[in-house]
CSV table of C-alpha atoms in Angstrom, one decimal:
chain,number,residue,atom,x,y,z
R,1,MET,CA,11.9,-13.3,5.8
R,2,ARG,CA,12.0,-9.7,6.8
R,3,ALA,CA,9.0,-9.4,9.0
R,4,ARG,CA,9.7,-6.9,11.8
R,5,VAL,CA,10.7,-3.3,11.4
R,6,SER,CA,14.1,-3.0,13.1
R,7,PRO,CA,14.7,0.0,15.3
R,8,ALA,CA,17.3,1.3,12.8
R,9,ARG,CA,14.7,1.5,10.1
R,10,ARG,CA,11.8,3.0,12.1
R,11,PRO,CA,12.9,6.6,11.2
R,12,ARG,CA,12.5,5.7,7.5
R,13,TRP,CA,9.0,4.5,8.2
R,14,SER,CA,8.0,7.5,10.2
R,15,ALA,CA,9.1,9.9,7.4
R,16,ILE,CA,6.7,8.3,4.9
R,17,ARG,CA,4.1,10.7,3.6
R,18,ALA,CA,2.7,8.7,0.7
R,19,LEU,CA,1.8,5.0,0.1
R,20,VAL,CA,1.4,3.8,-3.5
R,21,THR,CA,0.2,0.3,-4.2
R,22,ASP,CA,-0.3,-2.0,-7.1
R,23,VAL,CA,-3.7,-3.9,-7.2
R,24,ASP,CA,-3.5,-7.5,-8.5
R,25,GLY,CA,-1.3,-9.6,-6.2
R,26,VAL,CA,-1.2,-6.8,-3.6
R,27,LEU,CA,-4.7,-5.5,-2.8
R,28,THR,CA,-6.0,-8.8,-4.1
R,29,ASP,CA,-4.6,-12.3,-3.8
R,30,GLY,CA,-3.8,-12.3,-7.5
R,31,GLY,CA,-6.6,-14.6,-8.5
R,32,LEU,CA,-9.2,-13.7,-11.1
R,33,TYR,CA,-12.8,-14.8,-11.1
R,34,TYR,CA,-14.9,-14.7,-14.2
R,35,ALA,CA,-18.7,-14.5,-14.2
R,36,GLU,CA,-20.7,-16.6,-16.7
R,37,ASN,CA,-21.1,-13.5,-18.8
R,38,GLY,CA,-17.4,-12.9,-18.9
R,39,ASP,CA,-17.2,-10.1,-16.3
R,40,GLU,CA,-14.0,-10.1,-14.3
R,41,LEU,CA,-14.4,-10.1,-10.5
R,42,LYS,CA,-11.8,-9.3,-7.8
R,43,ARG,CA,-11.9,-10.0,-4.1
R,44,PHE,CA,-10.7,-7.3,-1.7
R,45,ASP,CA,-10.0,-7.6,2.0
R,46,VAL,CA,-12.0,-5.4,4.4
R,47,ARG,CA,-9.0,-5.1,6.7
R,48,ASP,CA,-6.7,-3.9,3.9
R,49,GLY,CA,-9.4,-1.3,3.0
R,50,GLN,CA,-9.6,-0.1,6.5
R,51,GLY,CA,-5.8,0.2,6.7
R,52,LEU,CA,-5.8,2.4,3.6
R,53,VAL,CA,-8.6,4.6,5.1
R,54,ASN,CA,-6.6,4.9,8.3
R,55,LEU,CA,-3.6,6.1,6.4
R,56,ARG,CA,-5.6,8.6,4.4
R,57,GLU,CA,-7.3,9.9,7.6
R,58,ALA,CA,-3.8,10.3,9.2
R,59,GLY,CA,-2.9,12.6,6.4
R,60,LEU,CA,-0.9,10.3,4.1
R,61,LEU,CA,-1.3,10.4,0.4
R,62,VAL,CA,-2.7,7.0,-0.7
R,63,ALA,CA,-2.6,6.1,-4.4
R,64,ILE,CA,-3.2,3.2,-6.7
R,65,VAL,CA,-1.0,2.5,-9.8
R,66,THR,CA,-1.9,-0.5,-11.8
R,67,ARG,CA,-1.3,-1.9,-15.3
R,68,LYS,CA,-4.9,-3.1,-15.8
R,69,GLN,CA,-8.0,-0.9,-16.4
R,70,THR,CA,-11.2,-2.0,-14.6
R,71,THR,CA,-14.3,-0.4,-13.2
R,72,ILE,CA,-13.9,-2.7,-10.2
R,73,VAL,CA,-10.7,-0.8,-9.1
R,74,THR,CA,-12.4,2.5,-9.7
R,75,ARG,CA,-15.3,1.5,-7.5
R,76,ARG,CA,-13.0,0.1,-4.7
R,77,ALA,CA,-10.9,3.3,-4.7
R,78,ARG,CA,-14.1,5.4,-4.5
R,79,ASP,CA,-15.4,3.3,-1.6
R,80,LEU,CA,-12.1,4.0,0.2
R,81,GLY,CA,-11.9,7.7,-0.6
R,82,ILE,CA,-8.8,7.2,-2.7
R,83,THR,CA,-8.7,9.9,-5.4
R,84,GLU,CA,-5.3,9.1,-6.9
R,85,VAL,CA,-6.1,6.1,-9.1
R,86,HIS,CA,-3.9,5.4,-12.1
R,87,GLN,CA,-4.9,2.5,-14.3
R,88,ASN,CA,-3.6,1.2,-17.6
R,89,VAL,CA,-0.1,2.3,-16.6
R,90,THR,CA,2.8,0.8,-18.5
R,91,ASP,CA,5.5,2.8,-16.8
R,92,LYS,CA,4.8,2.7,-13.1
R,93,ALA,CA,8.0,4.6,-12.1
R,94,ALA,CA,7.0,7.5,-14.3
R,95,ALA,CA,3.5,7.5,-13.0
R,96,VAL,CA,4.7,7.4,-9.4
R,97,ARG,CA,7.3,10.2,-10.1
R,98,ASP,CA,4.6,12.4,-11.5
R,99,LEU,CA,2.2,11.7,-8.7
R,100,LEU,CA,4.7,12.5,-6.0
R,101,ALA,CA,5.8,15.7,-7.8
R,102,ARG,CA,2.2,16.9,-8.1
R,103,HIS,CA,1.8,16.4,-4.3
R,104,ALA,CA,5.2,17.8,-3.4
R,105,VAL,CA,6.3,14.5,-1.8
R,106,ALA,CA,10.0,13.6,-2.2
R,107,PRO,CA,10.4,10.0,-3.5
R,108,ARG,CA,12.5,9.1,-0.4
R,109,ASP,CA,9.3,10.0,1.6
R,110,ALA,CA,7.1,7.5,-0.3
R,111,ALA,CA,6.5,3.8,0.0
R,112,TYR,CA,5.5,1.5,-2.9
R,113,VAL,CA,4.0,-2.0,-2.4
R,114,GLY,CA,4.5,-4.5,-5.2
R,115,ASP,CA,4.6,-8.1,-6.1
R,116,ASP,CA,5.9,-8.6,-9.6
R,117,LEU,CA,8.5,-7.5,-12.1
R,118,GLY,CA,6.5,-4.5,-13.4
R,119,ASP,CA,6.7,-3.0,-9.9
R,120,LEU,CA,10.5,-3.0,-9.7
R,121,PRO,CA,11.1,0.4,-11.3
R,122,ALA,CA,8.6,2.1,-9.0
R,123,MET,CA,10.1,0.3,-6.0
R,124,ARG,CA,13.6,1.4,-6.9
R,125,LEU,CA,12.3,5.0,-7.0
R,126,VAL,CA,10.9,5.3,-3.5
R,127,GLY,CA,12.5,5.4,-0.1
R,128,LEU,CA,10.5,2.5,1.3
R,129,PRO,CA,10.0,-0.4,-1.2
R,130,ILE,CA,7.7,-3.1,0.2
R,131,ALA,CA,6.9,-6.6,-1.2
R,132,VAL,CA,4.0,-8.8,-0.2
R,133,LYS,CA,5.2,-12.3,0.9
R,134,GLU,CA,4.1,-14.0,-2.3
R,135,ALA,CA,6.1,-11.6,-4.5
R,136,VAL,CA,8.5,-12.9,-7.1
R,137,PRO,CA,12.1,-13.3,-5.9
R,138,GLN,CA,13.4,-10.2,-7.6
R,139,VAL,CA,10.8,-8.0,-6.0
R,140,ARG,CA,11.5,-9.6,-2.6
R,141,ARG,CA,15.2,-8.9,-3.0
R,142,ALA,CA,14.5,-5.2,-3.9
R,143,ALA,CA,12.2,-4.7,-0.8
R,144,THR,CA,13.2,-3.2,2.5
R,145,TYR,CA,10.2,-5.0,4.1
R,146,ILE,CA,8.3,-8.2,3.2
R,147,THR,CA,4.9,-8.7,4.7
R,148,ARG,CA,4.0,-11.6,6.9
R,149,SER,CA,0.3,-11.4,5.8
R,150,PRO,CA,-0.6,-12.6,2.4
R,151,ALA,CA,-1.6,-10.3,-0.4
R,152,GLY,CA,-5.3,-9.6,-0.4
R,153,HIS,CA,-5.6,-11.1,3.1
R,154,GLY,CA,-4.3,-8.3,5.4
R,155,ALA,CA,-0.9,-7.4,3.9
R,156,LEU,CA,-1.9,-3.7,3.4
R,157,ARG,CA,-3.4,-3.6,6.9
R,158,GLU,CA,-0.1,-4.9,8.3
R,159,ILE,CA,1.8,-2.2,6.4
R,160,SER,CA,-0.6,0.6,7.4
R,161,ASP,CA,-0.5,-0.4,11.0
R,162,LEU,CA,3.3,-0.4,11.0
R,163,LEU,CA,3.4,3.0,9.2
R,164,LEU,CA,1.0,4.5,11.7
R,165,ALA,CA,2.7,3.0,14.7
R,166,SER,CA,6.0,4.5,13.5
R,167,ARG,CA,4.7,8.0,13.6
R,168,PRO,CA,5.9,10.0,16.6
R,169,SER,CA,2.5,11.6,17.2
R,170,ASN,CA,0.8,8.2,17.3
R,171,ASN,CA,3.3,6.8,19.8
R,172,ARG,CA,3.0,9.8,22.0
R,173,ARG,CA,-0.9,9.7,22.1
R,174,THR,CA,-0.8,6.0,22.7
R,175,LYS,CA,1.5,6.3,25.7
R,176,GLU,CA,-0.5,9.2,27.1
R,177,GLY,CA,-3.7,7.1,26.9
R,178,SER,CA,-5.6,9.5,24.6
R,179,ALA,CA,-5.6,7.0,21.7
R,180,THR,CA,-5.5,3.3,21.5
R,181,SER,CA,-3.2,1.2,19.4
R,182,GLN,CA,-6.2,-0.5,17.8
R,183,PRO,CA,-7.6,1.4,14.8
R,184,ARG,CA,-11.4,1.6,14.7
R,185,ARG,CA,-13.2,-0.9,12.6
R,186,SER,CA,-15.5,-0.1,9.7
R,187,SER,CA,-17.2,-1.9,6.9
R,188,ASN,CA,-14.4,-1.1,4.4
């Protein structure tokens, strides 16, 4: 399993300006809950949410691209301050390409986090393809990095912490003592 970011790959991580993620099986554990009335429910991890907020506050573009359309995802994105939310997407690579172009981010300077076959085209487009540890074998093979933490249980926080730690300004502040290596906690 690829769990650590090797020194040779750290420059790639520090160049990342955008993180795009799938939802089901990445931001969630992939399970679906149905209420008695038929409503679909999803479980989101607070640590993952805080990681996405930390990236956004550090100036990275954070976006969601997902095949399904649900108000739950809209609400979660709003709670995290994520304005780029693309649902009901059948061609994720085209959606990511358009999103990056609108924000003037080169694909090589973007990361995409996925878990299943529908994510492969978008993963092949970006400079930093990432898979959660439960991803299907084809996605794991396409990934530059595979998380240690499970999907929906800290995988996005793991990725966000690695991205932020790879940034030269973060390392400099930490060494000088004006910032800590522990991001602040919130109720996200």
